[in-house]
Amino acid sequence: MFNLQMVDLKRQYEKIKPEIDAAIQNVLNSTAFIGGPDIHAFAKELAEYVGVKHCIPCANGTDALQIALMALGLEPGDEVITPSFTYIATVEVVALLRLKPVFVDVDADTFTMNADSLKKAITPKTKAIIPVHLYGQCANMDAILAIAKEHNIPVIEDNAQAIGGSYTFADGTTKKTGAMGTISTTSFFPSKNLGCYGDGGAMFTNDDELAEKLKMIANHGQKVRYYHEMVGCNSRLDSIQAAILRIKLRHLDEYCDARRAVADYYDNAFKNNAHIVTPFRAAYSHHVFHQYTLQLKNVDRDEVSRLLTERKIPNMLYYPVPSHKQKMLEAFGGAEYQLPTTDMLQECVISLPIHTEFAEEELAYIVKNVNEVIDELTKA
Ligand SMILES: *Cc1c(COP(=O)(O)O)cnc(C)c1O
């Protein structure tokens, strides 16, 4: 009946096609494929948008995290605290750099780093904390930043899922996600809230020295060409992606509003279903709904997922296996970890389609099917 997708990039592109096509053609005409003027303009515009002094584009969100950790000058074996309940990239880069990932639990309502769990995980070897603004909701930054400050530990915000969101501190000041950490990182993977048409990422900081270092590491450790001061890597955003992102950045707030409107629709439609817990919206956070993720109660989540797929209703489990249970990371924990909320969420979360281009009939159709499937499975 409908051709539903988790994310509809085609309809979004069609709406801005003339602008995008012209921007791409402009790069083609210039042949400045790497390091052209769009890169610098985009970095400046995005830094202004987020409210941070420096934005350093790079090849993807995973590289952004890796380079951020490299810039902090950590030693092998240093501990880095992350939530287990995140996309694997957050943790993978820690292990890749021979650092030690230390996993903490998340809050059952916001799905983001739990402050008590963080407090207990800190040791003299803790050298970085990476909160993740999961699904578009900002982590509890008042608590996290206070703990980090007390122990003088840098914070890297993994803002891959929440660009455009914001956080209001207890004192009333509001900052955009990505503007609060020592360094923050994001991804422009096509399905992210600010997505390009390939791979891309960026790092942000207010610290001039760190900015210089991030830039050097992303460029083979050089400031002056062919004079390499430190071991780095090759991580660039290309000019075509930057040109696309400059246009999409102008639409970002409108895209976030469209996602929030979809979330409102779903929230309202599911509010009387006793088997569904709709996403919590923390008062301190402007949630930008990268994902719309339900918790299912007293119904077999995997069966719900299977039956929805049978009915051609796209749905995803983000994430079926938390980091501390991944084979890749078995050297770093596994059974020794007690993360009850993470375990609980692993069993009950399911994400529904969310994007910027829905027609109301499509949402109604999704909701009807979700409610029907749950009814079917819970009828006595
Ligand atoms: C997408 C994502 C990343 C990685 O971004 P890529 O551009 O795919 O490398 C990192 N962390 C989180 C939380 C993400 O969702």
mmCIF file of C-alpha atoms and ligand atoms in Angstrom:
data_model
loop_
_atom_site.group_PDB
_atom_site.id
_atom_site.type_symbol
_atom_site.label_atom_id
_atom_site.label_comp_id
_atom_site.label_asym_id
_atom_site.label_seq_id
_atom_site.Cartn_x
_atom_site.Cartn_y
_atom_site.Cartn_z
ATOM 1 C CA MET A 1 0.000 0.000 0.000
ATOM 2 C CA PHE A 2 2.674 2.481 1.048
ATOM 3 C CA ASN A 3 6.349 2.144 0.254
ATOM 4 C CA LEU A 4 7.514 2.876 3.788
ATOM 5 C CA GLN A 5 11.128 3.279 4.819
ATOM 6 C CA MET A 6 12.929 3.955 8.090
ATOM 7 C CA VAL A 7 14.336 7.122 6.486
ATOM 8 C CA ASP A 8 13.086 8.637 3.221
ATOM 9 C CA LEU A 9 16.062 10.394 1.673
ATOM 10 C CA LYS A 10 14.602 10.429 -1.807
ATOM 11 C CA ARG A 11 11.618 12.654 -1.050
ATOM 12 C CA GLN A 12 13.814 14.960 0.993
ATOM 13 C CA TYR A 13 16.265 15.289 -1.901
ATOM 14 C CA GLU A 14 13.494 15.954 -4.418
ATOM 15 C CA LYS A 15 12.338 18.964 -2.367
ATOM 16 C CA ILE A 16 15.752 20.637 -2.448
ATOM 17 C CA LYS A 17 16.967 19.175 -5.757
ATOM 18 C CA PRO A 18 17.562 22.457 -7.658
ATOM 19 C CA GLU A 19 19.706 23.889 -4.849
ATOM 20 C CA ILE A 20 21.626 20.660 -4.321
ATOM 21 C CA ASP A 21 22.221 19.991 -8.005
ATOM 22 C CA ALA A 22 23.502 23.524 -8.538
ATOM 23 C CA ALA A 23 25.847 23.241 -5.552
ATOM 24 C CA ILE A 24 27.273 19.931 -6.799
ATOM 25 C CA GLN A 25 27.666 21.316 -10.318
ATOM 26 C CA ASN A 26 29.493 24.290 -8.863
ATOM 27 C CA VAL A 27 32.063 21.995 -7.228
ATOM 28 C CA LEU A 28 32.399 19.996 -10.445
ATOM 29 C CA ASN A 29 33.045 23.196 -12.382
ATOM 30 C CA SER A 30 35.669 24.304 -9.866
ATOM 31 C CA THR A 31 37.336 20.846 -9.679
ATOM 32 C CA ALA A 32 38.282 21.787 -6.089
ATOM 33 C CA PHE A 33 37.240 18.355 -4.839
ATOM 34 C CA ILE A 34 39.327 18.421 -1.677
ATOM 35 C CA GLY A 35 39.775 21.451 0.556
ATOM 36 C CA GLY A 36 37.772 23.817 -1.643
ATOM 37 C CA PRO A 37 35.995 26.960 -0.446
ATOM 38 C CA ASP A 38 32.834 25.053 0.529
ATOM 39 C CA ILE A 39 34.786 23.174 3.214
ATOM 40 C CA HIS A 40 35.874 26.349 4.965
ATOM 41 C CA ALA A 41 32.497 28.012 4.567
ATOM 42 C CA PHE A 42 30.671 24.946 5.892
ATOM 43 C CA ALA A 43 33.000 24.602 8.900
ATOM 44 C CA LYS A 44 32.427 28.259 9.762
ATOM 45 C CA GLU A 45 28.654 28.068 9.313
ATOM 46 C CA LEU A 46 28.343 24.886 11.364
ATOM 47 C CA ALA A 47 30.562 26.243 14.165
ATOM 48 C CA GLU A 48 28.273 29.279 14.324
ATOM 49 C CA TYR A 49 25.164 27.108 14.326
ATOM 50 C CA VAL A 50 26.404 24.911 17.176
ATOM 51 C CA GLY A 51 27.829 27.899 19.036
ATOM 52 C CA VAL A 52 31.419 26.658 19.218
ATOM 53 C CA LYS A 53 34.600 28.460 18.190
ATOM 54 C CA HIS A 54 36.089 25.717 16.001
ATOM 55 C CA CYS A 55 34.592 23.081 13.721
ATOM 56 C CA ILE A 56 37.019 20.692 12.033
ATOM 57 C CA PRO A 57 35.399 18.526 9.342
ATOM 58 C CA CYS A 58 36.651 14.975 8.812
ATOM 59 C CA ALA A 59 35.768 11.799 6.931
ATOM 60 C CA ASN A 60 33.095 10.310 9.224
ATOM 61 C CA GLY A 61 31.782 10.261 12.776
ATOM 62 C CA THR A 62 33.934 7.312 13.797
ATOM 63 C CA ASP A 63 37.118 9.099 12.716
ATOM 64 C CA ALA A 64 35.915 12.176 14.594
ATOM 65 C CA LEU A 65 35.796 10.161 17.833
ATOM 66 C CA GLN A 66 39.159 8.544 17.142
ATOM 67 C CA ILE A 67 40.883 11.837 16.368
ATOM 68 C CA ALA A 68 39.297 13.453 19.437
ATOM 69 C CA LEU A 69 40.788 10.721 21.633
ATOM 70 C CA MET A 70 44.160 11.028 19.890
ATOM 71 C CA ALA A 71 44.192 14.781 20.499
ATOM 72 C CA LEU A 72 43.775 14.249 24.238
ATOM 73 C CA GLY A 73 47.153 12.498 24.276
ATOM 74 C CA LEU A 74 46.076 9.402 26.199
ATOM 75 C CA GLU A 75 48.429 6.513 27.000
ATOM 76 C CA PRO A 76 47.736 2.837 26.280
ATOM 77 C CA GLY A 77 45.661 1.400 29.118
ATOM 78 C CA ASP A 78 44.096 4.706 30.097
ATOM 79 C CA GLU A 79 40.420 4.278 30.863
ATOM 80 C CA VAL A 80 37.655 5.869 28.835
ATOM 81 C CA ILE A 81 34.104 5.731 30.180
ATOM 82 C CA THR A 82 31.270 5.234 27.708
ATOM 83 C CA PRO A 83 27.730 3.942 27.923
ATOM 84 C CA SER A 84 27.473 0.329 26.763
ATOM 85 C CA PHE A 85 24.127 1.151 25.150
ATOM 86 C CA THR A 86 25.373 3.020 22.059
ATOM 87 C CA TYR A 87 26.368 2.483 18.465
ATOM 88 C CA ILE A 88 29.585 0.449 18.420
ATOM 89 C CA ALA A 89 31.703 3.285 16.958
ATOM 90 C CA THR A 90 31.762 5.103 20.311
ATOM 91 C CA VAL A 91 33.559 2.179 21.948
ATOM 92 C CA GLU A 92 35.413 0.666 19.013
ATOM 93 C CA VAL A 93 37.752 3.652 18.649
ATOM 94 C CA VAL A 94 38.695 3.384 22.334
ATOM 95 C CA ALA A 95 39.792 -0.235 21.854
ATOM 96 C CA LEU A 96 41.450 0.586 18.530
ATOM 97 C CA LEU A 97 43.724 3.111 20.265
ATOM 98 C CA ARG A 98 44.694 0.505 22.902
ATOM 99 C CA LEU A 99 42.783 2.404 25.551
ATOM 100 C CA LYS A 100 40.476 0.609 27.947
ATOM 101 C CA PRO A 101 36.734 1.070 27.499
ATOM 102 C CA VAL A 102 34.861 1.136 30.805
ATOM 103 C CA PHE A 103 31.124 0.676 30.399
ATOM 104 C CA VAL A 104 28.433 2.420 32.398
ATOM 105 C CA ASP A 105 24.677 2.035 32.491
ATOM 106 C CA VAL A 106 22.078 4.413 31.085
ATOM 107 C CA ASP A 107 18.922 5.952 32.518
ATOM 108 C CA ALA A 108 15.803 3.927 31.789
ATOM 109 C CA ASP A 109 13.882 6.976 30.616
ATOM 110 C CA THR A 110 16.396 8.984 28.561
ATOM 111 C CA PHE A 111 18.574 6.051 27.392
ATOM 112 C CA THR A 112 21.647 8.226 28.103
ATOM 113 C CA MET A 113 24.576 7.920 30.534
ATOM 114 C CA ASN A 114 23.539 7.381 34.144
ATOM 115 C CA ALA A 115 25.327 9.786 36.466
ATOM 116 C CA ASP A 116 25.606 7.418 39.463
ATOM 117 C CA SER A 117 26.986 4.674 37.274
ATOM 118 C CA LEU A 118 29.517 7.180 35.906
ATOM 119 C CA LYS A 119 30.533 8.310 39.385
ATOM 120 C CA LYS A 120 31.203 4.728 40.472
ATOM 121 C CA ALA A 121 33.244 3.942 37.353
ATOM 122 C CA ILE A 122 35.791 6.717 37.838
ATOM 123 C CA THR A 123 39.305 5.627 38.867
ATOM 124 C CA PRO A 124 42.673 7.414 38.870
ATOM 125 C CA LYS A 125 43.175 5.975 35.360
ATOM 126 C CA THR A 126 40.004 7.542 33.898
ATOM 127 C CA LYS A 127 41.223 9.924 31.201
ATOM 128 C CA ALA A 128 38.065 10.670 29.215
ATOM 129 C CA ILE A 129 34.276 10.428 29.459
ATOM 130 C CA ILE A 130 32.134 10.005 26.337
ATOM 131 C CA PRO A 131 28.436 10.685 26.879
ATOM 132 C CA VAL A 132 26.269 9.837 23.859
ATOM 133 C CA HIS A 133 23.186 11.913 23.027
ATOM 134 C CA LEU A 134 21.320 8.799 21.999
ATOM 135 C CA TYR A 135 18.390 8.902 19.544
ATOM 136 C CA GLY A 136 18.468 12.718 19.566
ATOM 137 C CA GLN A 137 18.125 13.318 23.305
ATOM 138 C CA CYS A 138 20.877 15.134 25.159
ATOM 139 C CA ALA A 139 22.547 13.343 28.070
ATOM 140 C CA ASN A 140 22.280 14.763 31.589
ATOM 141 C CA MET A 141 25.091 17.263 31.100
ATOM 142 C CA ASP A 142 24.719 19.137 34.433
ATOM 143 C CA ALA A 143 25.612 15.961 36.315
ATOM 144 C CA ILE A 144 28.160 14.606 33.833
ATOM 145 C CA LEU A 145 30.077 17.876 33.516
ATOM 146 C CA ALA A 146 30.098 18.345 37.325
ATOM 147 C CA ILE A 147 31.611 14.877 37.844
ATOM 148 C CA ALA A 148 34.134 15.447 35.045
ATOM 149 C CA LYS A 149 35.121 18.806 36.508
ATOM 150 C CA GLU A 150 35.537 17.413 40.005
ATOM 151 C CA HIS A 151 38.045 14.853 38.693
ATOM 152 C CA ASN A 152 39.488 17.080 35.957
ATOM 153 C CA ILE A 153 38.585 14.642 33.183
ATOM 154 C CA PRO A 154 37.876 15.804 29.611
ATOM 155 C CA VAL A 155 34.453 15.090 28.116
ATOM 156 C CA ILE A 156 33.909 14.109 24.490
ATOM 157 C CA GLU A 157 30.267 14.529 23.479
ATOM 158 C CA ASP A 158 29.261 11.947 20.880
ATOM 159 C CA ASN A 159 26.743 14.125 19.085
ATOM 160 C CA ALA A 160 26.288 11.926 16.010
ATOM 161 C CA GLN A 161 22.573 11.494 16.735
ATOM 162 C CA ALA A 162 21.538 14.820 18.210
ATOM 163 C CA ILE A 163 22.837 17.688 16.084
ATOM 164 C CA GLY A 164 20.259 20.460 16.237
ATOM 165 C CA GLY A 165 19.234 19.506 19.760
ATOM 166 C CA SER A 166 19.960 21.500 22.890
ATOM 167 C CA TYR A 167 20.324 21.294 26.646
ATOM 168 C CA THR A 168 19.119 23.726 29.285
ATOM 169 C CA PHE A 169 21.321 23.785 32.393
ATOM 170 C CA ALA A 170 19.939 24.050 35.912
ATOM 171 C CA ASP A 171 20.969 27.728 35.918
ATOM 172 C CA GLY A 172 18.722 28.391 32.924
ATOM 173 C CA THR A 173 21.372 28.756 30.216
ATOM 174 C CA THR A 174 20.817 26.755 27.057
ATOM 175 C CA LYS A 175 23.482 25.295 24.789
ATOM 176 C CA LYS A 176 23.275 23.313 21.612
ATOM 177 C CA THR A 177 24.346 19.680 21.787
ATOM 178 C CA GLY A 178 27.996 19.560 20.787
ATOM 179 C CA ALA A 179 28.778 22.852 22.524
ATOM 180 C CA MET A 180 29.357 21.524 26.032
ATOM 181 C CA GLY A 181 32.209 19.016 25.918
ATOM 182 C CA THR A 182 35.969 19.581 25.810
ATOM 183 C CA ILE A 183 35.566 18.208 22.292
ATOM 184 C CA SER A 184 32.408 17.072 20.551
ATOM 185 C CA THR A 185 31.975 14.948 17.471
ATOM 186 C CA THR A 186 29.268 14.345 14.906
ATOM 187 C CA SER A 187 28.511 12.290 11.817
ATOM 188 C CA PHE A 188 26.996 13.277 8.484
ATOM 189 C CA PHE A 189 26.083 9.713 7.523
ATOM 190 C CA PRO A 190 23.126 10.098 5.127
ATOM 191 C CA SER A 191 20.457 9.021 7.628
ATOM 192 C CA LYS A 192 21.672 11.281 10.453
ATOM 193 C CA ASN A 193 19.715 14.460 11.212
ATOM 194 C CA LEU A 194 22.267 16.467 9.217
ATOM 195 C CA GLY A 195 23.237 13.903 6.596
ATOM 196 C CA CYS A 196 25.324 14.280 3.458
ATOM 197 C CA TYR A 197 25.262 12.078 0.345
ATOM 198 C CA GLY A 198 28.163 9.875 1.354
ATOM 199 C CA ASP A 199 30.331 9.813 4.467
ATOM 200 C CA GLY A 200 31.287 12.790 6.571
ATOM 201 C CA GLY A 201 31.919 13.917 10.124
ATOM 202 C CA ALA A 202 33.215 16.788 12.233
ATOM 203 C CA MET A 203 34.858 17.709 15.526
ATOM 204 C CA PHE A 204 34.150 20.800 17.594
ATOM 205 C CA THR A 205 35.999 22.602 20.379
ATOM 206 C CA ASN A 206 36.330 26.014 21.966
ATOM 207 C CA ASP A 207 40.002 25.346 22.787
ATOM 208 C CA ASP A 208 42.386 26.911 20.234
ATOM 209 C CA GLU A 209 45.223 24.516 20.997
ATOM 210 C CA LEU A 210 43.027 21.424 20.756
ATOM 211 C CA ALA A 211 41.542 22.716 17.505
ATOM 212 C CA GLU A 212 45.017 23.011 16.029
ATOM 213 C CA LYS A 213 45.832 19.490 17.170
ATOM 214 C CA LEU A 214 42.608 17.981 15.819
ATOM 215 C CA LYS A 215 43.266 19.638 12.470
ATOM 216 C CA MET A 216 46.846 18.328 12.368
ATOM 217 C CA ILE A 217 45.947 14.771 13.336
ATOM 218 C CA ALA A 218 43.262 14.636 10.648
ATOM 219 C CA ASN A 219 45.920 15.745 8.155
ATOM 220 C CA HIS A 220 48.855 13.344 8.688
ATOM 221 C CA GLY A 221 50.123 15.251 11.714
ATOM 222 C CA GLN A 222 51.234 18.223 9.633
ATOM 223 C CA LYS A 223 50.677 21.940 9.927
ATOM 224 C CA VAL A 224 53.157 22.784 7.193
ATOM 225 C CA ARG A 225 52.937 20.429 4.235
ATOM 226 C CA TYR A 226 55.482 17.582 4.351
ATOM 227 C CA TYR A 227 56.620 18.471 7.896
ATOM 228 C CA HIS A 228 54.944 15.860 10.084
ATOM 229 C CA GLU A 229 55.058 16.608 13.799
ATOM 230 C CA MET A 230 52.966 13.727 15.109
ATOM 231 C CA VAL A 231 51.387 10.506 13.942
ATOM 232 C CA GLY A 232 47.999 11.296 12.500
ATOM 233 C CA CYS A 233 45.713 9.928 9.839
ATOM 234 C CA ASN A 234 44.018 11.003 6.649
ATOM 235 C CA SER A 235 40.478 12.059 7.407
ATOM 236 C CA ARG A 236 38.826 14.633 5.172
ATOM 237 C CA LEU A 237 35.358 15.750 4.266
ATOM 238 C CA ASP A 238 35.229 16.222 0.493
ATOM 239 C CA SER A 239 34.010 19.399 -1.162
ATOM 240 C CA ILE A 240 30.915 17.894 -2.789
ATOM 241 C CA GLN A 241 29.696 16.743 0.642
ATOM 242 C CA ALA A 242 30.474 20.141 2.157
ATOM 243 C CA ALA A 243 28.502 21.890 -0.602
ATOM 244 C CA ILE A 244 25.533 19.589 0.057
ATOM 245 C CA LEU A 245 25.817 20.070 3.809
ATOM 246 C CA ARG A 246 25.832 23.874 3.501
ATOM 247 C CA ILE A 247 22.403 23.647 1.914
ATOM 248 C CA LYS A 248 21.068 21.041 4.305
ATOM 249 C CA LEU A 249 22.312 23.009 7.325
ATOM 250 C CA ARG A 250 19.916 25.819 6.320
ATOM 251 C CA HIS A 251 17.085 23.289 6.636
ATOM 252 C CA LEU A 252 18.291 21.577 9.814
ATOM 253 C CA ASP A 253 15.942 23.312 12.252
ATOM 254 C CA GLU A 254 12.988 22.653 9.981
ATOM 255 C CA TYR A 255 14.074 18.985 9.692
ATOM 256 C CA CYS A 256 14.295 18.687 13.483
ATOM 257 C CA ASP A 257 10.811 20.220 13.809
ATOM 258 C CA ALA A 258 9.453 17.738 11.261
ATOM 259 C CA ARG A 259 10.936 14.853 13.255
ATOM 260 C CA ARG A 260 9.438 16.223 16.471
ATOM 261 C CA ALA A 261 6.044 16.462 14.790
ATOM 262 C CA VAL A 262 6.259 12.775 13.814
ATOM 263 C CA ALA A 263 7.179 11.942 17.415
ATOM 264 C CA ASP A 264 4.173 13.968 18.650
ATOM 265 C CA TYR A 265 1.896 12.030 16.326
ATOM 266 C CA TYR A 266 3.226 8.661 17.494
ATOM 267 C CA ASP A 267 3.171 9.679 21.186
ATOM 268 C CA ASN A 268 -0.462 10.641 20.926
ATOM 269 C CA ALA A 269 -1.414 7.544 18.964
ATOM 270 C CA PHE A 270 0.228 5.148 21.422
ATOM 271 C CA LYS A 271 -0.685 6.859 24.675
ATOM 272 C CA ASN A 272 -3.480 4.420 25.507
ATOM 273 C CA ASN A 273 -1.577 1.259 24.633
ATOM 274 C CA ALA A 274 -0.553 -0.350 27.942
ATOM 275 C CA HIS A 275 2.219 -2.347 26.233
ATOM 276 C CA ILE A 276 4.008 0.699 24.875
ATOM 277 C CA VAL A 277 6.238 3.177 26.680
ATOM 278 C CA THR A 278 6.724 6.146 24.361
ATOM 279 C CA PRO A 279 10.040 8.061 24.399
ATOM 280 C CA PHE A 280 10.581 10.247 27.433
ATOM 281 C CA ARG A 281 11.381 13.881 26.794
ATOM 282 C CA ALA A 282 13.566 15.258 29.539
ATOM 283 C CA ALA A 283 12.585 18.784 30.540
ATOM 284 C CA TYR A 284 16.200 19.931 30.100
ATOM 285 C CA SER A 285 16.502 18.621 26.562
ATOM 286 C CA HIS A 286 15.226 19.714 23.182
ATOM 287 C CA HIS A 287 14.869 16.225 21.707
ATOM 288 C CA VAL A 288 15.467 16.039 17.951
ATOM 289 C CA PHE A 289 14.368 12.417 17.460
ATOM 290 C CA HIS A 290 17.080 10.877 15.364
ATOM 291 C CA GLN A 291 15.210 7.703 16.290
ATOM 292 C CA TYR A 292 11.727 7.149 17.633
ATOM 293 C CA THR A 293 12.234 4.264 20.029
ATOM 294 C CA LEU A 294 9.540 2.513 22.008
ATOM 295 C CA GLN A 295 9.888 0.185 24.967
ATOM 296 C CA LEU A 296 7.512 -2.753 24.675
ATOM 297 C CA LYS A 297 6.183 -4.242 27.906
ATOM 298 C CA ASN A 298 4.671 -7.700 28.485
ATOM 299 C CA VAL A 299 4.757 -8.586 24.816
ATOM 300 C CA ASP A 300 7.433 -10.418 22.837
ATOM 301 C CA ARG A 301 9.399 -7.614 21.197
ATOM 302 C CA ASP A 302 11.051 -9.906 18.651
ATOM 303 C CA GLU A 303 7.642 -11.220 17.586
ATOM 304 C CA VAL A 304 6.327 -7.670 17.242
ATOM 305 C CA SER A 305 9.315 -6.860 15.060
ATOM 306 C CA ARG A 306 8.841 -9.975 12.950
ATOM 307 C CA LEU A 307 5.125 -9.383 12.404
ATOM 308 C CA LEU A 308 5.655 -5.727 11.536
ATOM 309 C CA THR A 309 8.283 -6.704 8.981
ATOM 310 C CA GLU A 310 5.817 -9.222 7.551
ATOM 311 C CA ARG A 311 3.356 -6.354 7.132
ATOM 312 C CA LYS A 312 6.081 -4.269 5.435
ATOM 313 C CA ILE A 313 6.296 -1.830 8.336
ATOM 314 C CA PRO A 314 10.000 -1.042 8.659
ATOM 315 C CA ASN A 315 11.365 -1.323 12.190
ATOM 316 C CA MET A 316 14.808 -1.663 13.717
ATOM 317 C CA LEU A 317 16.384 -2.784 16.970
ATOM 318 C CA TYR A 318 18.883 -0.147 18.048
ATOM 319 C CA TYR A 319 20.820 -1.985 19.441
ATOM 320 C CA PRO A 320 20.251 -5.719 19.724
ATOM 321 C CA VAL A 321 23.582 -6.323 21.497
ATOM 322 C CA PRO A 322 25.034 -3.693 23.840
ATOM 323 C CA SER A 323 28.759 -2.985 23.563
ATOM 324 C CA HIS A 324 29.822 -4.858 26.696
ATOM 325 C CA LYS A 325 28.372 -8.073 25.238
ATOM 326 C CA GLN A 326 29.948 -7.720 21.791
ATOM 327 C CA LYS A 327 32.504 -10.349 20.849
ATOM 328 C CA MET A 328 34.784 -7.596 19.562
ATOM 329 C CA LEU A 329 35.101 -6.248 23.093
ATOM 330 C CA GLU A 330 35.159 -9.485 25.068
ATOM 331 C CA ALA A 331 38.633 -8.671 26.416
ATOM 332 C CA PHE A 332 37.136 -5.664 28.180
ATOM 333 C CA GLY A 333 34.400 -7.054 30.309
ATOM 334 C CA GLY A 334 31.343 -9.009 29.386
ATOM 335 C CA ALA A 335 30.073 -10.986 32.352
ATOM 336 C CA GLU A 336 31.797 -8.851 34.974
ATOM 337 C CA TYR A 337 29.489 -5.959 34.113
ATOM 338 C CA GLN A 338 26.175 -5.442 35.869
ATOM 339 C CA LEU A 339 24.239 -3.008 33.693
ATOM 340 C CA PRO A 340 20.619 -3.804 34.483
ATOM 341 C CA THR A 341 19.011 -0.947 32.539
ATOM 342 C CA THR A 342 21.106 -1.691 29.468
ATOM 343 C CA ASP A 343 20.102 -5.363 29.692
ATOM 344 C CA MET A 344 16.448 -4.407 30.096
ATOM 345 C CA LEU A 345 16.514 -2.042 27.094
ATOM 346 C CA GLN A 346 18.298 -4.561 24.895
ATOM 347 C CA GLU A 347 15.257 -6.809 25.308
ATOM 348 C CA CYS A 348 12.441 -4.298 24.847
ATOM 349 C CA VAL A 349 13.377 -1.436 22.492
ATOM 350 C CA ILE A 350 12.082 -1.128 18.968
ATOM 351 C CA SER A 351 12.481 1.858 16.651
ATOM 352 C CA LEU A 352 9.836 2.954 14.159
ATOM 353 C CA PRO A 353 10.330 4.884 10.925
ATOM 354 C CA ILE A 354 11.059 8.557 11.462
ATOM 355 C CA HIS A 355 12.122 11.140 8.919
ATOM 356 C CA THR A 356 11.226 14.561 7.592
ATOM 357 C CA GLU A 357 8.853 13.642 4.774
ATOM 358 C CA PHE A 358 5.887 11.733 6.194
ATOM 359 C CA ALA A 359 2.315 12.071 4.992
ATOM 360 C CA GLU A 360 -0.187 11.721 7.820
ATOM 361 C CA GLU A 361 -1.852 8.689 6.169
ATOM 362 C CA GLU A 362 1.458 6.880 6.315
ATOM 363 C CA LEU A 363 1.845 7.538 10.015
ATOM 364 C CA ALA A 364 -1.740 6.455 10.618
ATOM 365 C CA TYR A 365 -1.030 3.224 8.741
ATOM 366 C CA ILE A 366 2.107 2.511 10.800
ATOM 367 C CA VAL A 367 0.298 3.191 14.076
ATOM 368 C CA LYS A 368 -2.669 1.021 13.115
ATOM 369 C CA ASN A 369 -0.361 -1.882 12.303
ATOM 370 C CA VAL A 370 1.713 -1.528 15.465
ATOM 371 C CA ASN A 371 -1.406 -1.504 17.620
ATOM 372 C CA GLU A 372 -2.918 -4.444 15.719
ATOM 373 C CA VAL A 373 0.218 -6.570 15.990
ATOM 374 C CA ILE A 374 0.476 -5.955 19.717
ATOM 375 C CA ASP A 375 -3.230 -6.730 20.172
ATOM 376 C CA GLU A 376 -2.812 -9.940 18.244
ATOM 377 C CA LEU A 377 0.089 -11.069 20.417
ATOM 378 C CA THR A 378 -1.485 -10.131 23.729
ATOM 379 C CA LYS A 379 -5.042 -11.403 23.200
ATOM 380 C CA ALA A 380 -5.649 -13.985 25.878
HETATM 381 C C1 LIG B 1 26.548 7.164 13.444
HETATM 382 C C2 LIG B 1 27.226 7.189 14.750
HETATM 383 C C3 LIG B 1 28.629 7.247 14.871
HETATM 384 C C4 LIG B 1 29.564 7.061 13.719
HETATM 385 O O1 LIG B 1 29.375 7.812 12.595
HETATM 386 P P1 LIG B 1 29.899 7.328 11.161
HETATM 387 O O2 LIG B 1 29.846 8.571 10.360
HETATM 388 O O3 LIG B 1 28.983 6.268 10.683
HETATM 389 O O4 LIG B 1 31.291 6.835 11.325
HETATM 390 C C5 LIG B 1 29.177 7.375 16.136
HETATM 391 N N1 LIG B 1 28.411 7.411 17.221
HETATM 392 C C6 LIG B 1 27.063 7.332 17.158
HETATM 393 C C7 LIG B 1 26.277 7.399 18.418
HETATM 394 C C8 LIG B 1 26.429 7.198 15.921
HETATM 395 O O5 LIG B 1 25.101 7.100 15.874
#
